[in-house]
Amino acid sequence: MLESIKEFASTFFVTGDPLIYGADVSIALTSLAILFVLTYYKKWGWLWREWLTTVDHKKIGIMYLIASLLMLFRGGVDALLMRAQLALPGVEFLHAEHYNEIFTTHGTIMIFFMAMPMMFALFNIVVPLQIGARDVAYPFLNAVSFWLFMMGAMLFNISFVIGGSPNAGWLSYPPLSEMSHNPGPGQNFYIWGIQISGIGSLATGINFLVTILKMRAPGMKLMKMPLFSWSVLSSSIMIIFAFPILTVTLALLFIDRYFGAHFFTMTQGGNPMMYVNLIWMWGHPEVYILVIPAFGVFSEIVATFSKKRIFGYKSMVFSMMIISVMSFFTWVHHFFTMGAGADVNAFFAVSTMAIGIPTGVKIFNWLFTMFRGRIQMKTPMLWTIAFVPCFVIGGATGVMLAVAPADYQYHNSYFLIAHFHQVIIGGVVFGYLAGIYYWWPKMFGFSLNEKLGKWAFWFWNIGFYVCFMPQYALGFMGMTRRVYTYGWDLGWAPLNIISSIGALLMGIGFIFQVWQISYSIKHGERDKTGDPWNARTLEWSIPSPAPLYNFAIVPEVKGQDAWWIMKEEMKNGEEPKKAELEPIHMPKNSGIPFIMSVFWFIAGFGFTFTWTWMGVVGLIGVGLCLFARSFQYDTDYYIPVDEVKRTEASLGRVV
Amino acid sequence: MSQHEAHGSVKAYVIGFLLSIVLTIIPLLLVLNHMLSKGWLVFAIMLMAVLQFIIQLVFFMHIREGEGPKYNVMALILGIVIVFTIVAGSMWIMSFNG
Ligand code: HEM
Ligand SMILES: [Cu+2]
């Protein structure tokens, strides 16, 4: 008996590495600390009522934000571990297997569990406020999305202490990810973590598409809608059509692994290359799903801090919509070297270069908006300005990669690594960080300290170039990605050590941001006006943080930059039209999204360890939750006029 | 929102149902009775499938109903374009010039 428990534990828990034991201890201590604090301060009820069951888009957005910052930390630690290993030739810090696991978890976490939720944080926090709505179209579904994401992320993250991490790269190519080469639970963690959170992402895409199409304030025609909301629309369209492809592809891989099918195996008619083909049909749109909302953020920030209307609004809208369709026609550029033939490669090389055109248009629009504007160098604007050259270089190296014959040289080298980090950090991460700085006062009611923010900004930016510019050269010198060690004779040492120093600088930048946030929670300037940046769009017309119902009176939109127009009118002494308050219709909180997602977690965990009974129990739980929800009729309520009046008065507003 | 939109009539559902059945039986008969050569058979089956797809959309999914911009039609067209890209694109790419 004791023997068999020991036996089980030694395979169930990851053993043998001091780093892992350290992680075990810190995880256990952190969990205990959290449990203790919640119990000691009697916060369990608060946690349940205010957060776990909430359907308020603002709170869901904040939870996405916290989760994504934690994941940025985890992914960043992974990155630093890798850069430590690669700093010099022959370092014996991580051995080969461990390195494989770390680049896999780094890539997967950064894309699925850092970038996606940070993007959804911005969707949730901004879109309803910006279009003058009181919530998203499906608030309950929104909570389901968040908790599915959260459970998927947890499932993936525990893999490094329980069962073992996946190690087949962030896209999990077969045959390496098949049973033949990877029999343990690692790849199952990958599949289920992503599948569970992927359902959530798809639902979010649908939710925001409907919200934007159906819930805009009266008068806000589509062509008067702020550009960030347009970018969310574009991104949602891509999510809706791309995520099902990912789900199906991973499902086929799982069927191979679980039921012994042969979709992607090497034998019995399977074809691993089909997996590569399918996964990139999702993978390429995914990069645009991530970057388009960042473009939206930049458009808002540039206009606000240049005190001008955005230049070329129509061309911005047009280019985002074009990209949302064209992004589905370029996927082969990720595997030119697979040998599909000259005709295929030529087609996709051209389509890839073509998609650069609408992107270039946007760069010019931002520049023209700044041109002769009264530019204020606040942190959001700093990140925006830094983004422009960074993305231009990233775009240029992207076009180099798109030259199919040349890609035979660049493919899977550090040149590629440098390229995609440049667009993904310089575009996506800079964009979301800029957005977080910009909307922070709206979320929390105080601004982040500018001085610490500038330190963080410079560490990040200088660190970025120091880290990734050498990698372009390393690529040309023959260094391929996913190598865990190299010899002195190759001459890669100097550039690698520089690159590692750059990574460290970015790490320091992150620490500054943590400091900045903690400092500002105490000392940050409180935002009494609701409009700290003198901005242009509707979210700044209401108090910060926004009350539960967002808008006491749904605003009437007269044109693009609705809030700016209202401010102009007020300056000219025009009285805003008085509207009667009415009771406000709101959705009720519900515990079902959380409980259902816990069942998904159980199901995912069971299938990961091929404990079918547990998987089935989880799925039954999911079914029961759906069933229970179908018979819930008491799902909404009205906030009475008195209460709205009291709330508004306490926020210093007369209605 | 205005009045609740109509959800089709019994007559429409019955017609849709009958048409669907017929379009299912035709390919079945064609296959069971070996009535066509292979190429034509595949073509005929595909054709019936597409027709049935349209029938389902019109009679059961109410694609023509609803007011305001026809977002559902637009989404459907984009969906078809993308499905076509997935299928035809994969066939093209995975044939490796073969
Ligand atoms: C913050 C600074 C970052 C550093 C220093 C860094 C460093 C690295 C390193 C060393 C690798 C492994 C290269 C290899 O061995 O092949 C890597 C891979 C990768 N990184 Fe990062 N990274 C950073 C941020 C990010 C971000 C923000 C994202 C995405 C949002 C990202 C996505 C990826 C992906 C997808 C891979 C490929 C993983 C694979 O090979 O399967 N990284 N990164
Ligand atoms: Cu791509």
PDB file of C-alpha atoms in Angstrom, chain A residues 8 57 153 338:
ATOM      1  CA  PHE A   8       2.163   7.107  -7.586  1.00  0.00           C
ATOM      2  CA  HIS A  57     -17.745  43.838 -17.101  1.00  0.00           C
ATOM      3  CA  ALA A 153      -4.591  28.836 -17.261  1.00  0.00           C
ATOM      4  CA  MET A 338       7.679  22.538 -45.720  1.00  0.00           C
TER       5      MET A 338
END
